[in-house]
Short mmCIF file of N, CA and C in Angstrom, two decimals:
data_model
loop_
_atom_site.label_atom_id
_atom_site.label_comp_id
_atom_site.label_asym_id
_atom_site.label_seq_id
_atom_site.Cartn_x
_atom_site.Cartn_y
_atom_site.Cartn_z
N MET A 66 98.17 16.48 27.58
CA MET A 66 97.98 15.68 27.88
C MET A 66 97.75 14.42 27.47
N ARG A 67 98.04 13.62 27.68
CA ARG A 67 98.12 12.58 27.02
C ARG A 67 96.83 11.30 26.95
N TYR A 68 96.64 10.83 25.45
CA TYR A 68 95.56 10.02 25.30
C TYR A 68 95.91 8.74 25.28
N ALA A 69 94.98 7.83 26.07
CA ALA A 69 95.07 6.47 25.54
C ALA A 69 94.93 6.01 24.51
N PRO A 70 95.52 5.47 23.90
CA PRO A 70 95.30 4.65 22.28
C PRO A 70 94.11 4.06 22.69
N LEU A 71 93.12 4.34 21.88
CA LEU A 71 91.81 3.03 21.50
C LEU A 71 91.71 1.93 21.39
N ILE A 72 93.49 0.95 21.38
CA ILE A 72 93.19 -0.37 21.11
C ILE A 72 93.48 -0.89 22.61
N ALA A 73 94.35 0.30 23.79
CA ALA A 73 94.59 -0.40 24.91
C ALA A 73 92.94 -0.63 25.94
N LEU A 74 92.17 0.21 25.05
CA LEU A 74 90.82 -0.02 25.71
C LEU A 74 90.33 -1.54 25.07
N ALA A 75 90.38 -1.90 23.76
CA ALA A 75 89.68 -2.82 23.25
C ALA A 75 89.35 -4.25 24.41
N PRO A 76 90.74 -4.52 24.62
CA PRO A 76 90.19 -6.19 25.33
C PRO A 76 88.97 -5.55 26.78
N PHE A 77 89.26 -4.28 26.97
CA PHE A 77 88.11 -4.23 28.01
C PHE A 77 86.36 -3.81 27.65
N MET A 78 86.75 -3.94 26.55
CA MET A 78 85.06 -3.46 25.89
C MET A 78 83.82 -4.56 25.52
N VAL A 79 83.06 -4.48 25.80
CA VAL A 79 82.29 -5.97 26.21
C VAL A 79 81.68 -6.12 24.44
N PRO A 80 81.61 -6.98 24.04
CA PRO A 80 80.86 -7.57 22.78
C PRO A 80 79.39 -6.74 22.65
N ALA A 81 79.36 -7.03 21.85
CA ALA A 81 78.08 -6.21 21.04
C ALA A 81 77.28 -7.00 21.05
N VAL A 82 75.92 -6.98 21.53
CA VAL A 82 74.99 -8.06 22.24
C VAL A 82 73.99 -8.11 20.43
N GLN A 83 73.58 -9.11 19.64
CA GLN A 83 73.19 -9.13 19.00
C GLN A 83 71.92 -9.91 19.01
N ALA A 84 70.84 -8.35 19.20
CA ALA A 84 69.41 -7.80 19.31
C ALA A 84 68.92 -8.00 17.61
N ASN A 85 68.49 -9.23 17.21
CA ASN A 85 67.63 -9.01 15.88
C ASN A 85 66.13 -9.31 16.08
N GLN A 86 65.14 -8.25 15.70
CA GLN A 86 64.02 -9.11 15.53
C GLN A 86 64.35 -8.99 14.05
N TYR A 87 63.52 -10.12 13.57
CA TYR A 87 63.38 -10.64 12.34
C TYR A 87 62.20 -10.90 11.11
N PHE A 88 61.10 -11.10 12.44
CA PHE A 88 59.69 -11.22 12.07
C PHE A 88 58.91 -10.17 13.26
N THR A 89 57.65 -9.50 12.55
CA THR A 89 56.75 -9.24 13.51
C THR A 89 55.66 -10.83 13.20
N THR A 90 54.65 -10.63 14.49
CA THR A 90 53.42 -11.82 14.56
C THR A 90 53.17 -11.50 12.59
N GLU A 91 53.03 -10.58 12.10
CA GLU A 91 51.96 -10.52 11.19
C GLU A 91 53.11 -10.97 9.59
N GLN A 92 54.51 -11.01 10.01
CA GLN A 92 55.12 -11.22 9.21
C GLN A 92 55.29 -12.43 8.82
N ALA A 93 56.23 -12.84 10.21
CA ALA A 93 56.12 -14.54 10.57
C ALA A 93 54.61 -15.35 10.14
N GLN A 94 53.41 -14.48 10.62
CA GLN A 94 51.92 -15.03 9.94
C GLN A 94 51.99 -15.47 8.57
N LYS A 95 52.20 -14.82 7.64
CA LYS A 95 52.27 -14.53 6.50
C LYS A 95 53.26 -15.62 5.45
N ALA A 96 54.87 -15.41 6.31
CA ALA A 96 55.93 -15.99 5.69
C ALA A 96 55.06 -17.89 5.74
N LEU A 97 54.75 -18.13 6.93
CA LEU A 97 54.61 -19.55 7.51
C LEU A 97 53.17 -19.66 6.63
N PHE A 98 52.13 -19.25 6.56
CA PHE A 98 50.93 -19.45 5.82
C PHE A 98 50.55 -18.35 4.89
N PRO A 99 51.43 -18.15 3.79
CA PRO A 99 51.52 -17.32 2.48
C PRO A 99 50.16 -16.91 2.05
N SER A 100 49.18 -18.56 1.85
CA SER A 100 47.66 -18.24 1.58
C SER A 100 46.91 -18.05 2.32
N ALA A 101 46.51 -17.75 3.55
CA ALA A 101 45.72 -17.65 4.63
C ALA A 101 44.87 -15.61 4.47
N THR A 102 44.07 -16.01 4.31
CA THR A 102 43.56 -14.56 4.56
C THR A 102 42.96 -14.15 5.83
N GLN A 103 43.05 -14.41 6.36
CA GLN A 103 43.18 -14.01 7.94
C GLN A 103 43.52 -15.72 9.11
N PHE A 104 43.86 -14.70 10.30
CA PHE A 104 44.22 -15.20 11.43
C PHE A 104 43.52 -14.90 13.00
N LEU A 105 43.01 -15.67 12.90
CA LEU A 105 42.31 -15.51 14.23
C LEU A 105 42.68 -15.92 15.38
N ALA A 106 42.60 -14.80 16.62
CA ALA A 106 44.19 -15.53 17.52
C ALA A 106 42.76 -16.73 18.45
N SER A 107 43.56 -17.59 18.78
CA SER A 107 42.87 -18.63 19.79
C SER A 107 43.41 -18.42 20.95
N PRO A 108 44.26 -17.58 22.10
CA PRO A 108 45.38 -18.32 22.83
C PRO A 108 44.52 -19.39 23.70
N VAL A 109 45.71 -20.61 23.83
CA VAL A 109 45.24 -21.61 24.74
C VAL A 109 45.56 -21.17 26.27
N ALA A 110 44.80 -21.65 27.23
CA ALA A 110 44.82 -21.27 28.62
C ALA A 110 45.32 -23.07 28.88
N LEU A 111 45.96 -23.38 29.71
CA LEU A 111 46.42 -24.98 29.46
C LEU A 111 45.97 -24.62 31.23
N SER A 112 45.39 -26.30 31.61
CA SER A 112 45.17 -26.40 32.91
C SER A 112 46.27 -27.35 33.21
N ASN A 113 46.52 -27.55 34.59
CA ASN A 113 47.34 -28.23 35.29
C ASN A 113 47.71 -29.55 34.37
N GLU A 114 46.79 -30.24 34.37
CA GLU A 114 46.49 -31.76 33.56
C GLU A 114 46.76 -31.65 32.57
N GLN A 115 46.65 -30.73 31.51
CA GLN A 115 46.87 -30.45 30.44
C GLN A 115 48.86 -30.23 30.03
N ARG A 116 49.43 -29.27 31.21
CA ARG A 116 50.47 -29.32 30.27
C ARG A 116 51.41 -30.33 31.47
N LEU A 117 50.90 -30.93 32.02
CA LEU A 117 51.04 -32.75 32.53
C LEU A 117 51.38 -33.72 31.35
N GLN A 118 50.14 -33.35 30.61
CA GLN A 118 49.84 -34.16 29.35
C GLN A 118 50.86 -33.85 28.30
N ILE A 119 50.94 -32.53 28.14
CA ILE A 119 52.09 -32.19 27.29
C ILE A 119 53.52 -33.04 27.97
N GLU A 120 53.90 -32.82 29.02
CA GLU A 120 55.11 -32.86 29.27
C GLU A 120 55.58 -34.18 29.30
N GLU A 121 54.54 -35.26 29.44
CA GLU A 121 54.36 -36.25 28.95
C GLU A 121 54.41 -36.70 27.97
N LEU A 122 54.19 -36.52 26.86
CA LEU A 122 54.22 -36.73 25.50
C LEU A 122 55.45 -36.07 25.03
N SER A 123 55.82 -35.02 24.93
CA SER A 123 57.19 -34.65 24.73
C SER A 123 58.39 -34.41 25.47
N ASN A 124 58.20 -35.41 27.05
CA ASN A 124 59.56 -34.85 27.60
C ASN A 124 60.14 -33.39 27.62
N VAL A 125 59.35 -32.81 27.35
CA VAL A 125 59.65 -31.38 27.52
C VAL A 125 59.09 -30.54 28.54
N ARG A 126 59.31 -30.23 29.60
CA ARG A 126 58.23 -29.27 30.71
C ARG A 126 57.69 -27.94 29.64
N GLN A 127 56.70 -27.92 30.10
CA GLN A 127 55.46 -26.45 29.61
C GLN A 127 55.35 -25.65 30.70
N ARG A 128 56.35 -24.43 30.40
CA ARG A 128 56.31 -23.68 31.22
C ARG A 128 55.09 -22.67 31.54
N TRP A 129 54.96 -22.25 30.10
CA TRP A 129 53.69 -21.33 30.16
C TRP A 129 52.48 -21.91 30.38
N LYS A 130 51.58 -21.20 31.13
CA LYS A 130 49.89 -21.74 31.45
C LYS A 130 49.09 -20.93 30.61
N GLU A 131 49.94 -20.02 29.42
CA GLU A 131 48.82 -19.69 28.18
C GLU A 131 49.97 -19.60 27.10
N GLN A 132 49.67 -19.90 26.11
CA GLN A 132 50.34 -20.13 24.73
C GLN A 132 49.40 -19.60 23.23
N PRO A 133 50.58 -18.42 22.92
CA PRO A 133 49.54 -17.97 22.02
C PRO A 133 49.37 -18.22 20.62
N VAL A 134 48.50 -18.81 20.45
CA VAL A 134 47.62 -19.40 19.07
C VAL A 134 46.65 -18.52 18.45
N TRP A 135 46.56 -18.89 17.01
CA TRP A 135 46.29 -18.44 16.29
C TRP A 135 45.93 -19.40 15.06
N ARG A 136 44.45 -19.63 14.97
CA ARG A 136 43.73 -20.00 13.84
C ARG A 136 44.00 -19.66 12.11
N ALA A 137 44.99 -20.48 11.45
CA ALA A 137 45.21 -19.95 10.01
C ALA A 137 43.93 -20.18 9.13
N GLU A 138 43.59 -19.51 8.08
CA GLU A 138 42.12 -19.76 7.55
C GLU A 138 42.73 -19.23 6.73
N LYS A 139 42.26 -19.61 5.01
CA LYS A 139 41.85 -19.32 3.84
C LYS A 139 40.06 -19.31 3.30
N ASP A 140 40.07 -18.15 3.46
CA ASP A 140 38.22 -18.12 2.86
C ASP A 140 37.68 -18.75 3.85
N GLY A 141 37.82 -18.71 4.65
CA GLY A 141 37.10 -19.54 6.16
C GLY A 141 37.21 -20.80 6.42
N ALA A 142 38.16 -21.74 5.20
CA ALA A 142 38.54 -23.05 5.57
C ALA A 142 39.94 -22.76 6.56
N PHE A 143 39.84 -23.53 7.57
CA PHE A 143 40.51 -23.97 8.16
C PHE A 143 42.58 -24.53 7.82
N GLN A 144 43.26 -23.76 7.60
CA GLN A 144 44.86 -24.48 7.17
C GLN A 144 45.48 -24.53 7.84
N GLY A 145 45.49 -24.69 9.32
CA GLY A 145 46.22 -24.92 10.38
C GLY A 145 46.71 -24.04 11.45
N TRP A 146 47.61 -24.31 12.54
CA TRP A 146 47.52 -23.66 13.59
C TRP A 146 49.01 -22.77 13.53
N TYR A 147 48.75 -21.50 13.95
CA TYR A 147 50.38 -20.81 13.81
C TYR A 147 50.45 -20.02 15.60
N ILE A 148 51.27 -20.95 16.09
CA ILE A 148 51.84 -21.13 17.33
C ILE A 148 53.06 -20.58 17.39
N GLU A 149 53.22 -19.08 18.64
CA GLU A 149 54.72 -18.65 18.84
C GLU A 149 55.05 -18.88 20.17
N ASP A 150 55.91 -19.02 20.26
CA ASP A 150 56.76 -19.72 21.54
C ASP A 150 58.22 -18.61 21.82
N ARG A 151 58.65 -19.42 23.15
CA ARG A 151 60.38 -18.54 23.34
C ARG A 151 60.74 -19.68 24.16
N VAL A 152 62.02 -19.64 23.80
CA VAL A 152 62.59 -20.85 24.26
C VAL A 152 64.30 -20.14 25.05
N ILE A 153 64.75 -20.72 25.89
CA ILE A 153 66.39 -20.13 26.41
C ILE A 153 67.43 -20.32 25.03
N GLY A 154 68.22 -19.72 24.31
CA GLY A 154 69.23 -19.90 23.66
C GLY A 154 69.89 -20.49 24.81
N LYS A 155 71.48 -19.58 24.60
CA LYS A 155 72.59 -19.57 26.16
C LYS A 155 71.91 -19.08 27.26
N HIS A 156 71.88 -17.53 27.20
CA HIS A 156 71.22 -16.60 27.88
C HIS A 156 70.16 -15.95 27.60
N GLU A 157 69.63 -15.98 26.71
CA GLU A 157 68.74 -14.97 25.95
C GLU A 157 67.06 -16.06 25.70
N PHE A 158 66.39 -15.47 25.61
CA PHE A 158 64.80 -15.84 24.92
C PHE A 158 65.35 -15.95 23.39
N ILE A 159 64.90 -17.17 22.61
CA ILE A 159 64.90 -17.13 21.02
C ILE A 159 63.23 -17.05 21.17
N ARG A 160 62.52 -16.41 20.26
CA ARG A 160 60.88 -16.02 19.94
C ARG A 160 60.99 -16.80 18.52
N TYR A 161 60.57 -17.35 18.68
CA TYR A 161 59.79 -18.22 17.21
C TYR A 161 58.46 -18.79 17.04
N ALA A 162 58.21 -19.10 15.87
CA ALA A 162 56.88 -19.64 15.17
C ALA A 162 56.76 -20.87 14.67
N VAL A 163 55.99 -21.70 15.05
CA VAL A 163 55.33 -23.10 14.26
C VAL A 163 54.32 -23.23 13.67
N ALA A 164 54.32 -23.80 12.27
CA ALA A 164 52.89 -23.46 11.54
C ALA A 164 53.01 -25.15 11.86
N LEU A 165 51.57 -25.67 11.97
CA LEU A 165 51.35 -27.10 12.32
C LEU A 165 49.85 -27.50 11.58
N SER A 166 50.09 -28.24 10.49
CA SER A 166 48.90 -28.83 9.80
C SER A 166 47.99 -29.18 10.41
N PRO A 167 46.71 -29.31 9.95
CA PRO A 167 45.71 -29.54 11.09
C PRO A 167 45.81 -31.28 11.37
N GLU A 168 46.39 -32.01 10.91
CA GLU A 168 46.72 -33.28 10.98
C GLU A 168 47.93 -33.60 12.13
N GLY A 169 48.79 -32.07 12.26
CA GLY A 169 49.58 -32.29 13.36
C GLY A 169 51.01 -32.73 12.62
N ARG A 170 50.97 -32.11 12.11
CA ARG A 170 52.76 -32.29 11.10
C ARG A 170 53.34 -30.72 11.05
N VAL A 171 54.55 -30.18 11.24
CA VAL A 171 55.33 -28.81 10.96
C VAL A 171 54.96 -28.62 9.56
N LEU A 172 54.49 -27.53 9.65
CA LEU A 172 54.73 -27.44 8.02
C LEU A 172 55.95 -26.07 8.05
N GLY A 173 56.20 -25.40 8.99
CA GLY A 173 57.41 -24.82 8.93
C GLY A 173 57.75 -23.80 10.02
N ILE A 174 59.01 -23.11 10.30
CA ILE A 174 59.57 -22.39 11.63
C ILE A 174 60.29 -21.44 11.17
N GLU A 175 59.80 -19.97 11.87
CA GLU A 175 60.38 -18.90 11.72
C GLU A 175 61.11 -18.19 13.07
N ILE A 176 62.17 -18.10 13.09
CA ILE A 176 62.79 -17.45 13.91
C ILE A 176 62.17 -15.92 14.24
N MET A 177 61.92 -15.70 14.65
CA MET A 177 61.17 -14.08 15.30
C MET A 177 62.28 -13.09 15.63
N GLU A 178 62.84 -13.75 16.89
CA GLU A 178 63.94 -12.91 17.18
C GLU A 178 65.08 -14.00 18.16
N TYR A 179 66.08 -13.21 17.80
CA TYR A 179 67.29 -13.84 18.40
C TYR A 179 68.32 -13.04 19.26
N LEU A 180 68.55 -12.93 20.18
CA LEU A 180 69.09 -12.04 20.90
C LEU A 180 70.61 -12.24 21.49
N GLU A 181 71.02 -13.68 21.27
CA GLU A 181 71.93 -14.12 21.82
C GLU A 181 73.57 -13.49 20.59
N THR A 182 74.40 -13.65 21.31
CA THR A 182 75.83 -13.38 20.62
C THR A 182 75.88 -13.98 19.20
N TYR A 183 75.94 -15.42 19.69
CA TYR A 183 76.93 -16.21 18.91
C TYR A 183 75.07 -17.31 18.58
N GLY A 184 75.58 -18.23 17.36
CA GLY A 184 74.50 -19.59 17.17
C GLY A 184 73.24 -18.72 16.65
N ASP A 185 73.19 -18.00 15.78
CA ASP A 185 71.89 -17.16 15.24
C ASP A 185 71.79 -18.62 13.68
N GLN A 186 72.72 -19.39 13.91
CA GLN A 186 72.76 -20.31 12.29
C GLN A 186 71.39 -21.45 12.89
N VAL A 187 70.60 -21.15 13.53
CA VAL A 187 69.22 -21.79 13.54
C VAL A 187 68.19 -20.84 13.12
N ARG A 188 68.52 -20.31 12.59
CA ARG A 188 67.57 -19.32 11.48
C ARG A 188 67.76 -19.15 9.73
N GLN A 189 69.24 -20.60 10.00
CA GLN A 189 69.31 -20.93 8.52
C GLN A 189 67.97 -21.71 7.84
N ALA A 190 67.30 -21.93 7.02
CA ALA A 190 66.17 -22.33 6.20
C ALA A 190 66.56 -23.93 5.72
N ASP A 191 68.07 -24.41 5.73
CA ASP A 191 68.27 -25.79 5.87
C ASP A 191 68.12 -26.26 6.95
N TRP A 192 68.72 -25.56 8.05
CA TRP A 192 68.31 -26.19 9.80
C TRP A 192 66.89 -26.45 10.03
N ARG A 193 66.36 -25.45 9.81
CA ARG A 193 64.84 -25.45 9.88
C ARG A 193 64.03 -26.23 9.36
N GLY A 194 64.43 -26.25 7.99
CA GLY A 194 64.01 -27.56 7.25
C GLY A 194 64.12 -29.08 6.99
N GLN A 195 64.75 -29.34 8.63
CA GLN A 195 64.58 -30.36 9.36
C GLN A 195 63.18 -30.74 9.95
N PHE A 196 62.55 -29.53 10.18
CA PHE A 196 61.82 -30.32 10.89
C PHE A 196 60.27 -30.45 9.96
N LEU A 197 60.44 -29.86 8.92
CA LEU A 197 59.24 -30.19 7.99
C LEU A 197 58.65 -31.48 7.93
N GLY A 198 57.40 -32.04 8.10
CA GLY A 198 56.56 -33.07 8.10
C GLY A 198 56.59 -33.64 9.55
N ARG A 199 57.77 -33.31 10.47
CA ARG A 199 57.95 -33.94 11.32
C ARG A 199 56.13 -33.79 12.32
N THR A 200 56.23 -34.97 13.02
CA THR A 200 54.87 -35.38 14.25
C THR A 200 55.52 -35.48 15.75
N THR A 201 54.22 -35.83 16.45
CA THR A 201 54.93 -36.15 17.89
C THR A 201 55.36 -37.70 17.68
N GLN A 202 55.11 -38.10 16.48
CA GLN A 202 55.70 -39.83 16.51
C GLN A 202 57.67 -39.46 16.05
N SER A 203 57.78 -38.42 15.38
CA SER A 203 59.00 -38.31 15.02
C SER A 203 60.21 -38.48 15.73
N GLY A 204 61.36 -38.57 15.34
CA GLY A 204 62.51 -38.63 16.29
C GLY A 204 62.92 -37.74 16.32
N PHE A 205 63.46 -37.06 17.77
CA PHE A 205 63.66 -35.32 17.84
C PHE A 205 65.06 -35.36 18.22
N LYS A 206 66.17 -36.41 18.33
CA LYS A 206 67.19 -36.63 19.42
C LYS A 206 68.36 -35.76 18.65
N LEU A 207 68.55 -34.16 19.08
CA LEU A 207 69.83 -33.54 18.44
C LEU A 207 70.92 -34.41 18.34
N GLY A 208 71.59 -34.21 17.08
CA GLY A 208 72.60 -35.33 17.04
C GLY A 208 72.31 -36.38 15.84
N GLU A 209 71.34 -36.70 15.88
CA GLU A 209 70.98 -38.19 15.13
C GLU A 209 69.89 -37.68 14.15
N ASP A 210 68.89 -37.67 14.94
CA ASP A 210 67.24 -36.71 14.04
C ASP A 210 67.13 -35.43 13.45
N ILE A 211 67.89 -34.60 14.42
CA ILE A 211 68.02 -33.53 14.08
C ILE A 211 69.98 -33.01 14.11
N ARG A 212 69.91 -32.20 13.25
CA ARG A 212 71.55 -31.82 12.93
C ARG A 212 71.84 -30.69 13.99
N ASN A 213 73.18 -31.19 14.84
CA ASN A 213 73.32 -29.91 15.77
C ASN A 213 74.78 -28.54 14.65
N ILE A 214 74.63 -27.50 15.58
CA ILE A 214 75.47 -27.30 14.97
C ILE A 214 76.15 -26.90 15.81
N SER A 215 77.62 -26.76 15.37
CA SER A 215 79.00 -26.39 16.56
C SER A 215 78.76 -25.29 16.96
N GLY A 216 78.61 -24.60 17.90
CA GLY A 216 78.50 -23.50 18.67
C GLY A 216 77.11 -22.87 18.88
N ALA A 217 76.53 -23.38 18.44
CA ALA A 217 74.81 -23.03 18.84
C ALA A 217 74.02 -24.02 19.39
N THR A 218 74.66 -24.90 19.92
CA THR A 218 74.20 -26.35 20.82
C THR A 218 72.93 -25.55 21.31
N LEU A 219 73.18 -25.21 22.23
CA LEU A 219 71.85 -24.76 23.35
C LEU A 219 70.62 -24.49 22.24
N SER A 220 70.86 -23.65 21.57
CA SER A 220 69.92 -23.15 20.56
C SER A 220 69.12 -23.82 19.81
N CYS A 221 70.08 -25.01 19.42
CA CYS A 221 69.58 -25.80 18.52
C CYS A 221 68.48 -27.12 19.33
N ARG A 222 69.10 -27.21 20.62
CA ARG A 222 68.57 -28.23 21.60
C ARG A 222 67.16 -27.62 22.01
N ASN A 223 67.10 -26.75 22.61
CA ASN A 223 66.31 -26.03 22.97
C ASN A 223 64.96 -25.09 21.95
N VAL A 224 65.29 -25.29 20.53
CA VAL A 224 64.33 -24.85 19.74
C VAL A 224 63.77 -26.20 19.32
N THR A 225 64.60 -27.27 19.22
CA THR A 225 63.73 -28.67 18.79
C THR A 225 63.19 -29.06 19.98
N ASN A 226 63.65 -28.99 20.70
CA ASN A 226 62.44 -29.15 22.29
C ASN A 226 61.16 -28.38 22.46
N GLY A 227 61.19 -27.52 21.62
CA GLY A 227 60.24 -26.38 21.81
C GLY A 227 59.55 -27.06 20.74
N VAL A 228 59.90 -27.09 19.44
CA VAL A 228 59.18 -27.88 18.58
C VAL A 228 58.10 -28.94 18.76
N LYS A 229 59.03 -29.85 19.92
CA LYS A 229 58.26 -31.09 19.85
C LYS A 229 57.49 -30.77 21.05
N ARG A 230 57.27 -29.62 21.89
CA ARG A 230 56.41 -29.91 22.73
C ARG A 230 54.96 -29.16 22.15
N LEU A 231 55.36 -28.27 21.40
CA LEU A 231 54.14 -27.37 20.56
C LEU A 231 53.44 -28.39 19.68
N LEU A 232 54.21 -29.86 19.03
CA LEU A 232 53.14 -30.42 18.70
C LEU A 232 52.91 -31.37 19.73
N ALA A 233 52.94 -31.17 20.88
CA ALA A 233 52.14 -32.54 21.80
C ALA A 233 51.31 -31.12 22.32
N LEU A 234 51.37 -29.95 22.48
CA LEU A 234 50.41 -29.28 22.98
C LEU A 234 49.17 -28.97 21.50
N GLN A 235 49.55 -29.27 20.49
CA GLN A 235 48.28 -29.61 19.43
C GLN A 235 47.92 -30.68 20.24
N GLN A 236 48.19 -32.02 20.22
CA GLN A 236 47.58 -33.10 20.46
C GLN A 236 46.64 -32.86 21.40
N VAL A 237 47.32 -32.18 23.13
CA VAL A 237 46.65 -31.95 23.49
C VAL A 237 45.48 -31.19 23.86
N ALA A 238 45.94 -29.87 23.49
CA ALA A 238 44.62 -29.15 23.64
C ALA A 238 44.35 -28.50 22.63
N LEU A 239 44.37 -28.45 21.29
CA LEU A 239 43.70 -28.44 19.54
C LEU A 239 43.33 -29.45 19.04
N THR A 240 42.49 -29.05 18.81
CA THR A 240 41.62 -30.12 17.39
C THR A 240 41.52 -29.34 16.36
N ALA A 241 41.38 -30.07 14.83
CA ALA A 241 41.13 -29.32 13.51
C ALA A 241 39.60 -28.83 13.68
N PRO A 242 39.60 -27.67 13.71
CA PRO A 242 37.70 -27.16 14.23
C PRO A 242 37.11 -27.82 13.04
N ASP A 243 35.45 -27.48 13.17
CA ASP A 243 34.77 -27.79 12.07
C ASP A 243 35.14 -26.38 11.48
N SER A 244 33.71 -25.60 10.47
CA SER A 244 33.80 -24.59 10.55
C SER A 244 33.61 -23.95 11.61
N SER A 245 33.08 -24.41 12.73
CA SER A 245 32.15 -23.32 13.67
C SER A 245 32.59 -24.16 15.22
N SER A 246 33.55 -24.77 14.87
CA SER A 246 34.17 -25.32 16.05
C SER A 246 35.64 -24.09 16.51
N LYS A 247 35.82 -24.49 18.03
CA LYS A 247 36.65 -23.81 18.37
C LYS A 247 38.06 -24.50 18.96
N PRO A 248 39.19 -24.15 19.45
CA PRO A 248 39.75 -24.89 20.15
C PRO A 248 39.56 -25.17 21.97
N LYS A 249 39.70 -26.53 22.20
CA LYS A 249 39.19 -26.84 23.64
C LYS A 249 40.37 -26.55 24.70
#
């Protein structure tokens, strides 16, 4: 009996999918708010009017009616918002988290899960670092304000748009709480 050499099968093999989970929710929370002592789940149920306001402010569609949000606190003092989101890469979702200051500035971004075969360079600290300090008033044009990564254009574009949308979400649906107030 003759066996076909393995090399003959190689062109027909499907490339391995790069399914990587880099952070759990708890790990991402600690990475983005290292001094926080607690995270209070504060999911935001968005009205149709709020979704339209977010789209108008960000020029990005708000697909989800509910957004996972946590209040980060240090010994009872409000530190900012931790928000998890998903955007599509080329074919698969990219799950990421953003830390926003009470004033509406990006404090950090972590890529939590990346399922695409290519383009995971959006995980690089120098690329994510471009967002630090940005607000709804900042420029977000890919290739000008935010550096594009060749081979990862869709991931770059969609993460950029996602961050812009989450900043608008904060402006529309979240307020810096007093010690007793909750998200509106």
